[in-house]
mmCIF file of C-alpha atoms in Angstrom:
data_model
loop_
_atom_site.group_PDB
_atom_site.id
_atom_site.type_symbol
_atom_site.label_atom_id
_atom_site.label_comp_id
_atom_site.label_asym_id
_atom_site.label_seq_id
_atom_site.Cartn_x
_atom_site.Cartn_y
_atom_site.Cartn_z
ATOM 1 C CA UNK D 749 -0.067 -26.956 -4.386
ATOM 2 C CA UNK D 750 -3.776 -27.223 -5.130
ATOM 3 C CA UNK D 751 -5.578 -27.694 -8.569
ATOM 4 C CA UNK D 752 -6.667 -24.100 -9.142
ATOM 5 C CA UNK D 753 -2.818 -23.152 -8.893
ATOM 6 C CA UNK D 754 -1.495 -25.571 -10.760
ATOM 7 C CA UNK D 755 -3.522 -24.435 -13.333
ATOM 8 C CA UNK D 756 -3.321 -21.112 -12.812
ATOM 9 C CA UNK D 757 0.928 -21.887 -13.241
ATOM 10 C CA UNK D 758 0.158 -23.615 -16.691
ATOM 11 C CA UNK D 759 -1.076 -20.344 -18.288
ATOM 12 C CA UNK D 760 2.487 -18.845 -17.174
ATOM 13 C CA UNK D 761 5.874 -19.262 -19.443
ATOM 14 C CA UNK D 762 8.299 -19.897 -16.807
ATOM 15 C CA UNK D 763 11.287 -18.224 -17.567
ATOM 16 C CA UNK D 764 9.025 -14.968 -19.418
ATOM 17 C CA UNK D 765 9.594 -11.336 -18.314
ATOM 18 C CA UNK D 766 5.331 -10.027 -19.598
ATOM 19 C CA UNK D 767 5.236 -6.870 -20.860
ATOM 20 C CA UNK D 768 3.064 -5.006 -18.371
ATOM 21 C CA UNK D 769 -0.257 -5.335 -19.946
ATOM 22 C CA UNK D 770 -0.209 -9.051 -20.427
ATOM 23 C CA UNK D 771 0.839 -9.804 -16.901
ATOM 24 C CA UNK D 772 -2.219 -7.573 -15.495
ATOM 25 C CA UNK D 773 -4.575 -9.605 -18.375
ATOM 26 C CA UNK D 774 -2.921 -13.042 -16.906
ATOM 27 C CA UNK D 775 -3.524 -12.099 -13.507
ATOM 28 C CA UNK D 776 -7.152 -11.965 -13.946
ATOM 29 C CA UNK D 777 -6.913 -15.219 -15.077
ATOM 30 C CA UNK D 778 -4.937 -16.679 -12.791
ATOM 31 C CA UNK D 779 -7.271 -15.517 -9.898
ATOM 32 C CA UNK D 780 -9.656 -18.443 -9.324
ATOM 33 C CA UNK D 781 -10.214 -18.216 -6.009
ATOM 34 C CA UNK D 782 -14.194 -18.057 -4.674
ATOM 35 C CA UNK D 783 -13.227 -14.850 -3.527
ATOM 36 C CA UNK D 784 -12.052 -11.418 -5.041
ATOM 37 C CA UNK D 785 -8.391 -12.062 -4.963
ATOM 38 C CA UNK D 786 -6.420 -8.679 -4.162
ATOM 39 C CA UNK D 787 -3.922 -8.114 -6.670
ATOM 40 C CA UNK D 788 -0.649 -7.173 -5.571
ATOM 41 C CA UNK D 789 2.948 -5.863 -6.520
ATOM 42 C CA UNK D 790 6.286 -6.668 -5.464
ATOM 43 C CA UNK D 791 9.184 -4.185 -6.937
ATOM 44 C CA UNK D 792 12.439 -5.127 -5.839
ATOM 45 C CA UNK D 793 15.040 -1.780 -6.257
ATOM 46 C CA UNK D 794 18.934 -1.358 -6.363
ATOM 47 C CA UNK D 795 18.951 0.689 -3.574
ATOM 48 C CA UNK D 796 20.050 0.345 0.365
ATOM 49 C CA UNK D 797 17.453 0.668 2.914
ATOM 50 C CA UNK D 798 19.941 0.817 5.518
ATOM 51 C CA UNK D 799 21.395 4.309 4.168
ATOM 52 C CA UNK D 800 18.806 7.160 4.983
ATOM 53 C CA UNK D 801 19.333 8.596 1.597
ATOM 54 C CA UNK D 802 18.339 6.013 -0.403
ATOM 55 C CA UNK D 803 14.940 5.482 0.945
ATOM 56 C CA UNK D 804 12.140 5.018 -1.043
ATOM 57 C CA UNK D 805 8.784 6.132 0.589
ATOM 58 C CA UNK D 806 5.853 8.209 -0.328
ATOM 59 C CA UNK D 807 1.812 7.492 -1.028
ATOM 60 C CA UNK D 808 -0.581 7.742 -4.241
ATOM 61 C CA UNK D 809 -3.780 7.748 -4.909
ATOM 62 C CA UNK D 810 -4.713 5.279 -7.483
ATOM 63 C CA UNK D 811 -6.823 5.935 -9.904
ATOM 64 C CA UNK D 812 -9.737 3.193 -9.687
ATOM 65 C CA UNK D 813 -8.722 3.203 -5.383
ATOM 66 C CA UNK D 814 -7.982 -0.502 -3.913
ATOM 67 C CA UNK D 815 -11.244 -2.311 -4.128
ATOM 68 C CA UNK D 816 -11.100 -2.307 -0.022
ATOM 69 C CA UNK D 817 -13.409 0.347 2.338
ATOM 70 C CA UNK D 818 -10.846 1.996 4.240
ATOM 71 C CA UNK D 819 -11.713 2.669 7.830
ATOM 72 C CA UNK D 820 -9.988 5.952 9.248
ATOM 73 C CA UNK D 821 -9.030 7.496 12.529
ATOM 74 C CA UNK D 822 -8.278 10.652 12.625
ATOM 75 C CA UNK D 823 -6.781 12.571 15.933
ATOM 76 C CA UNK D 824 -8.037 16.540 15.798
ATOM 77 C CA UNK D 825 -9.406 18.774 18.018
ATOM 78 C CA UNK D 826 -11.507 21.631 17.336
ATOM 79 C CA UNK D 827 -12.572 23.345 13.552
ATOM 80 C CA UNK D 828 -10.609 20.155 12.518
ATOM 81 C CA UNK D 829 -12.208 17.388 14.047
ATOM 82 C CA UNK D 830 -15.461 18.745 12.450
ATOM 83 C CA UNK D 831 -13.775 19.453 9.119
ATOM 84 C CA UNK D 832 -12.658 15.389 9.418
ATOM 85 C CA UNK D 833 -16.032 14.066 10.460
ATOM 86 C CA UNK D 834 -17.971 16.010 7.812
ATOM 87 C CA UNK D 835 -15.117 14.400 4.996
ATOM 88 C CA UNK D 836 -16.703 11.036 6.421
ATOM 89 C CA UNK D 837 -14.147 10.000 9.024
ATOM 90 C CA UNK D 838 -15.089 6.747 10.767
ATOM 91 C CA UNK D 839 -13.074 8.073 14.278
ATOM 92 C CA UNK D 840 -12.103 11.191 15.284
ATOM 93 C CA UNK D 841 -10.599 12.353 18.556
ATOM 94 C CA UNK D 842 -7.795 12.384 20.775
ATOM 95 C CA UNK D 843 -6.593 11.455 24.122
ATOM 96 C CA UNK D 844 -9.396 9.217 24.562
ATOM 97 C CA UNK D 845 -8.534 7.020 21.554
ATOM 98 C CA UNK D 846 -5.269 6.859 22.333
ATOM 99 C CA UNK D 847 -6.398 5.270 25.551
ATOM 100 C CA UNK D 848 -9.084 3.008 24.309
ATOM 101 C CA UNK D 849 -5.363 1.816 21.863
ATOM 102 C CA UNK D 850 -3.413 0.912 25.040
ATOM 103 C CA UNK D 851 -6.727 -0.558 27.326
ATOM 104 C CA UNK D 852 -8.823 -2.337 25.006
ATOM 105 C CA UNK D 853 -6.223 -3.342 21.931
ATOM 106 C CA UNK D 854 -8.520 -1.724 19.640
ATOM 107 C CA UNK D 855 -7.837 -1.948 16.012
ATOM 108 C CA UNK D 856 -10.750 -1.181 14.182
ATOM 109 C CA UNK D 857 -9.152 1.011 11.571
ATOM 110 C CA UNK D 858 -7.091 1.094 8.705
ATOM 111 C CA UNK D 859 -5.485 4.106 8.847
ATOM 112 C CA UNK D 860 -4.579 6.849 11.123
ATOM 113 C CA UNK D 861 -4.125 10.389 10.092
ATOM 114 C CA UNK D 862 -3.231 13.232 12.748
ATOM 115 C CA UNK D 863 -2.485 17.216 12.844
ATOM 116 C CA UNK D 864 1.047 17.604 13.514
ATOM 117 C CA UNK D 865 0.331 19.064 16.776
ATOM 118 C CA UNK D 866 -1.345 15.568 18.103
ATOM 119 C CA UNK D 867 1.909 13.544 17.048
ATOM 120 C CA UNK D 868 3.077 13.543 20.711
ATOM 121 C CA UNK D 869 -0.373 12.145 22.158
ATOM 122 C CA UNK D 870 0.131 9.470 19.306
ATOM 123 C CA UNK D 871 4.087 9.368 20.297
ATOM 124 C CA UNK D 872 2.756 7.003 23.462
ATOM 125 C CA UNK D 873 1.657 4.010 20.820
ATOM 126 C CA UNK D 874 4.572 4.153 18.821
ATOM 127 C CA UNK D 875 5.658 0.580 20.337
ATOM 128 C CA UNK D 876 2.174 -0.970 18.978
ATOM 129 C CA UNK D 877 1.590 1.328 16.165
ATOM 130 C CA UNK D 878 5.292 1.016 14.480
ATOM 131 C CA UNK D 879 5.016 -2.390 14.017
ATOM 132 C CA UNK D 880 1.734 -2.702 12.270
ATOM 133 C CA UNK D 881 2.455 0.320 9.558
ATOM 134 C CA UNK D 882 0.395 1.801 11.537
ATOM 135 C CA UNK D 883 1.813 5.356 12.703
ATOM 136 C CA UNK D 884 1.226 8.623 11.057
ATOM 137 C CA UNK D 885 3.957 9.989 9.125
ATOM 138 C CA UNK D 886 4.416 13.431 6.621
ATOM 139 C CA UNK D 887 6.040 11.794 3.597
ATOM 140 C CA UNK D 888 3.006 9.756 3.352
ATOM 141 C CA UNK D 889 0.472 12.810 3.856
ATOM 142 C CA UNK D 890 -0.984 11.461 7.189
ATOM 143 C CA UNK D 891 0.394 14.385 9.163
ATOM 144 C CA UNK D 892 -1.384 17.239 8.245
ATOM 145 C CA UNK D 893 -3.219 20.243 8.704
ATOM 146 C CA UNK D 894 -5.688 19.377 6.210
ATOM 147 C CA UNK D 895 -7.273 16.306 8.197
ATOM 148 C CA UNK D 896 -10.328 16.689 5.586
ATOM 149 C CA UNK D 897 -8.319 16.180 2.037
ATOM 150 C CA UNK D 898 -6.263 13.179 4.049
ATOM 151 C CA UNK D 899 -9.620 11.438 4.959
ATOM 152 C CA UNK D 900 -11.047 11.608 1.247
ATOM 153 C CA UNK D 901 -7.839 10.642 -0.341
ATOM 154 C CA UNK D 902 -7.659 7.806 1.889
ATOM 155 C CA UNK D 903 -11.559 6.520 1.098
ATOM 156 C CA UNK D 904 -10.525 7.321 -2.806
ATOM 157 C CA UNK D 905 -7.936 4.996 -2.341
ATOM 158 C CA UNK D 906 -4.649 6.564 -1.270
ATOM 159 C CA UNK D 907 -1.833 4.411 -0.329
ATOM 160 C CA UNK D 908 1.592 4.045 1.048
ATOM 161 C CA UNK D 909 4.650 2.798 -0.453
ATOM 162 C CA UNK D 910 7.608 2.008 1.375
ATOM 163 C CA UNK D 911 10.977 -0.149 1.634
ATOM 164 C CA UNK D 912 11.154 -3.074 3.134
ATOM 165 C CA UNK D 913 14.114 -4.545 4.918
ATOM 166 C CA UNK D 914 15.305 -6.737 1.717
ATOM 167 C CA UNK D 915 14.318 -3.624 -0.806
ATOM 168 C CA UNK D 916 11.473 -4.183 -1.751
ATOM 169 C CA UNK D 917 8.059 -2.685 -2.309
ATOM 170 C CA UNK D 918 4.664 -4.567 -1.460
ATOM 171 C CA UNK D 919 1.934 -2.778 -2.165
ATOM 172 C CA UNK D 920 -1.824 -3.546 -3.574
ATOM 173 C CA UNK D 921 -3.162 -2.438 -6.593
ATOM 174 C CA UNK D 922 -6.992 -3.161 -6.410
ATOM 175 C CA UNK D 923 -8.976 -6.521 -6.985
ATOM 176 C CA UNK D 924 -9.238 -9.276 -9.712
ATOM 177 C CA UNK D 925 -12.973 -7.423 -10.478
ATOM 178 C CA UNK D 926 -11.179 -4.885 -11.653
ATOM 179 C CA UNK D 927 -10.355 -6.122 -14.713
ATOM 180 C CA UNK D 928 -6.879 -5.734 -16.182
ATOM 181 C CA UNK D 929 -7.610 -2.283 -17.711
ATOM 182 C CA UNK D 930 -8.204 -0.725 -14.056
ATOM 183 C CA UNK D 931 -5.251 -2.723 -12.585
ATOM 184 C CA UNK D 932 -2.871 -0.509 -15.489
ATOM 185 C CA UNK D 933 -4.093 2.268 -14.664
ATOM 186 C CA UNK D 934 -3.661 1.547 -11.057
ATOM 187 C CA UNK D 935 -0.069 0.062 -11.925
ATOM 188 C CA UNK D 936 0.912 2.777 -13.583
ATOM 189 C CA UNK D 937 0.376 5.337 -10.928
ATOM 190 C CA UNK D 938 1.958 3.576 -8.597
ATOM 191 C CA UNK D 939 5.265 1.975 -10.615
ATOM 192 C CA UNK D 940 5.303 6.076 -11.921
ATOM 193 C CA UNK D 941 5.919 7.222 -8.122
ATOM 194 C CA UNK D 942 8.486 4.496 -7.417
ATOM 195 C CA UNK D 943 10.163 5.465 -10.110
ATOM 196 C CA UNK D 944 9.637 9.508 -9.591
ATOM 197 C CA UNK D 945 10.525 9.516 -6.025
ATOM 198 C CA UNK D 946 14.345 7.473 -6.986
ATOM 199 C CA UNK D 947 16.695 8.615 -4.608
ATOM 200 C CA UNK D 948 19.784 10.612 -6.129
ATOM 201 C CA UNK D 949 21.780 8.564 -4.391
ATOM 202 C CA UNK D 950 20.737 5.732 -6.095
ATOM 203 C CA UNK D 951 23.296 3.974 -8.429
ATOM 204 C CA UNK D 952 23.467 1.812 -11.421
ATOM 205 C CA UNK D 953 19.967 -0.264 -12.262
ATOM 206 C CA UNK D 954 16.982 1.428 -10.155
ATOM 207 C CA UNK D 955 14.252 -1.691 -10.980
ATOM 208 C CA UNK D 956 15.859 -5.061 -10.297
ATOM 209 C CA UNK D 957 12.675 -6.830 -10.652
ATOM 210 C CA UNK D 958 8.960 -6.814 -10.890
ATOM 211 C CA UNK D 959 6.336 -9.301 -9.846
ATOM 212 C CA UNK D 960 2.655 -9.379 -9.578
ATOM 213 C CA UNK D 961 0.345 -11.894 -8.500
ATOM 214 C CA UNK D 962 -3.593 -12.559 -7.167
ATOM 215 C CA UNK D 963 -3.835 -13.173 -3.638
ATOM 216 C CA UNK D 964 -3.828 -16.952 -3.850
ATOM 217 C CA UNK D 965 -1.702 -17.061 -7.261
ATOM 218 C CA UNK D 966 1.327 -17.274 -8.824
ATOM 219 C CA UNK D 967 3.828 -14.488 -9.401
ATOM 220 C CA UNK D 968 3.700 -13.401 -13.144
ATOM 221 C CA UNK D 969 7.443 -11.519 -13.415
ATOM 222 C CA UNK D 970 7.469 -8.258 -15.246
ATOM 223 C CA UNK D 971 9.859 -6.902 -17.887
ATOM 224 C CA UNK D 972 10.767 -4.086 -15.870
ATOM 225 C CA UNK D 973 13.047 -2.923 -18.647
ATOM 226 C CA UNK D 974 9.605 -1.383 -19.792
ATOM 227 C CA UNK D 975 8.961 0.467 -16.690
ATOM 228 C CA UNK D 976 11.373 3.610 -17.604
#
């Protein structure tokens, strides 16, 4: 471990669930990195990923966005590729993109959104798209009609939460800049989804745990007793 962590570790009570506040104050202080740490969060829930009706997926915009510019692709045709390019999309087209995907291993984006009637041209990258996060999908607003409101959302910040294989939900919630007033607001949209979008057939304890940390820090664990 290097001297800025082990330091960072000394302003931490090892065994201490933080009330939510003080963990986003510590994690400004933990971040001592040269550069502006991303701050992230790691919710672990008592549900079953393998069972398709206890997954936990959805996307919200936070507040004070992710600190990141977020490059989009959008494919459209027609009134809607305008609508998309005058909302500020970086890309917007179709076949050819799709093409440029498979040729050139092009990745110069962050996000793909898509009207639902371009999901089978996209269909033919599902093997390269699937793996990265990468594919457009309704529960998380990136199939839609209204390519326009999908493009600003996603430059205001918008993102996707989702299950992981071992339960649990990795998501960003802006930079160390931010200060730890931003970061709660940030938190709290997104902790207030989780917790909105719990399955029914979710049983017993919902939150099993709740970490966040700087990019190069430690984990500061969360009471999530005091997440509702």
């Amino acid at each position: 471990m290097g001297k800025k962590y082990q330091d960072s570790v000394k302003l931490l009570e090892k065994s201490k669930l933080y009330d939510p506040a003080e963990a986003l104050a510590l994690v400004c202080q933990t971040s001592k990195a040269k550069f502006d740490e991303t701050i992230e969060i790691h919710v672990r829930l008592g549900v079953d990923s393998r069972h398709a009706d206890q997954q936990v997926r959805g996307a919200v915009v936070l507040p004070n966005g992710t600190g990141k510019t977020v490059r989009t692709l959008v494919f459209a045709k027609g009134d809607l590729a305008k609508a998309a390019e005058e909302a500020g999309a970086d890309y917007v087209g179709a076949e050819e993109y799709v093409q440029k995907i498979q040729t050139e291993n092009w990745f110069d984006f962050d996000i793909i959104i898509a009207t639902p009637d371009m999901m089978g041209v996209i269909g033919r990258l599902g093997k390269v798209l699937g793996p990265k996060g990468l594919m457009p999908n309704p529960k998380a607003g990136t199939v839609t009609m209204d390519v326009a409101k999908a493009v600003v959302e996603a430059k205001a910040g918008k993102i996707e939460y989702r299950l992981d294989k071992t339960n649990i939900i990795h998501c960003p919630i802006g930079k160390a800049s931010f200060g730890a007033e931003k970061l709660a607001e940030n938190f709290d949209a997104l902790v207030g989804a989780i917790i909105k979008a719990k399955p029914a057939a979710a049983k017993g304890q919902y939150i099993k745990s709740c970490v966040i940390a700087s990019t190069m820090g430690p984990g500061i664990k969360i009471n999530y007793a005091k997440l509702g």
